[in-house]
Amino acid sequence: MPKETIHLVGEQDTGKTVFLAQMIAAHPDQPIYFFDNERKLRGTGLMVFPDGKIPDNVIVLNTPTLPDARAAIDSDEIPEHITGKKGVPGILKRFKGTPEGEGIIMIDMISIWWERAQEQYVIEASRGKSTLTEHLLEIVQMKIDDRAARRERAETQGTDPRKQRLRGGSDFEGYGGGEWKIIKAMHSNQIVERLLTDIGCHIIATSSTRDIRAVDNEFPDAQKRQNLWSPAHEIAEGEKYNDHRFATIMNISRIGGTPAIFKLSLLRDRGRKLGVPAKLFYDDELATDEAHPIFDIWQTYTQRTGAAKELVSDG
């Protein structure tokens, strides 16, 4: 079966982890590795899984740092402190060369990895300093020097200092161009791209959101990003190129109601049948039906689109 890459984006308390848990419950025969970046799966499982326990086909990965995430991907055997178990093969070892569509990698809050890449850069950069504080102070000083240079140049040229650019790159705002390249390599080349391109597993990820007005207008694809996210009125947190990495992007938002009523917006769905509606609404009567206390995002989506209800292939 063709590989699915799905990104579900939504603000807090819109059922993103529930979505992943329901995917787990629907695929008891698929090997699943779950990056539990906010340690929510176990609590969510009490509501979703039949006996309240995480199924045996799921390997839960506790990776609070970027090196831990790399170890889960690259190691022949994942360190026990990450899985709580011995003898668990690393993701690449387990799935490299297996048929496309075998296995599911779930990343709850992939947006956190972008923050952790920045944290890891600071840690590694500070190793050449006597203290981490010294390195952070150096970053602050670079920012101060940059602003002073722009003011001086503006006074000389009679222009607005906010429009001044340092020669050889953008203005320093926390990190410079060289630093961002390293951070992006830590995040993308070493982690995200390897999962999306090196193995044929389905990749299901979630992210938090922020105000769509936060789009960086100087980003080369800023207008495309605005166009993609404008139906949702918010954008995904995390590294901006995640927009291009997933074939299916959905936004879940709460539109009121008690019990809660949600709206599922389909922002992109490459390869699915034509005619999929842009917005998929959760039925009011289903929201109040006691037989459906959990909002089953995937089931609603597949019912409305006519897509297969399971990722696993026939037979």
Short mmCIF file of C-alpha atoms in Angstrom, two decimals, residues 1-3 29-31 94-95 97-105 199-202 311-313:
data_model
loop_
_atom_site.label_atom_id
_atom_site.label_comp_id
_atom_site.label_asym_id
_atom_site.label_seq_id
_atom_site.Cartn_x
_atom_site.Cartn_y
_atom_site.Cartn_z
CA MET A 1 0.00 0.00 0.00
CA PRO A 2 1.33 3.50 -0.78
CA LYS A 3 2.96 5.30 2.10
CA ASP A 29 -1.30 -5.84 13.52
CA GLN A 30 0.96 -2.97 12.46
CA PRO A 31 4.31 -2.41 14.25
CA ARG A 94 13.58 -2.43 11.93
CA PHE A 95 12.11 -0.95 8.76
CA GLY A 97 14.16 -2.43 3.21
CA THR A 98 10.70 -3.53 4.35
CA PRO A 99 7.75 -3.16 1.94
CA GLU A 100 6.20 0.28 1.63
CA GLY A 101 3.26 0.64 3.98
CA GLU A 102 4.60 -1.73 6.61
CA GLY A 103 4.77 -0.08 10.00
CA ILE A 104 3.65 3.28 11.34
CA ILE A 105 5.81 6.00 12.88
CA ILE A 199 11.91 4.10 5.16
CA GLY A 200 8.53 3.16 3.71
CA CYS A 201 6.51 3.38 6.94
CA HIS A 202 3.45 5.53 7.24
CA LEU A 311 -3.79 2.15 6.41
CA VAL A 312 -2.99 -1.55 6.24
CA SER A 313 -3.18 -3.14 2.82
#
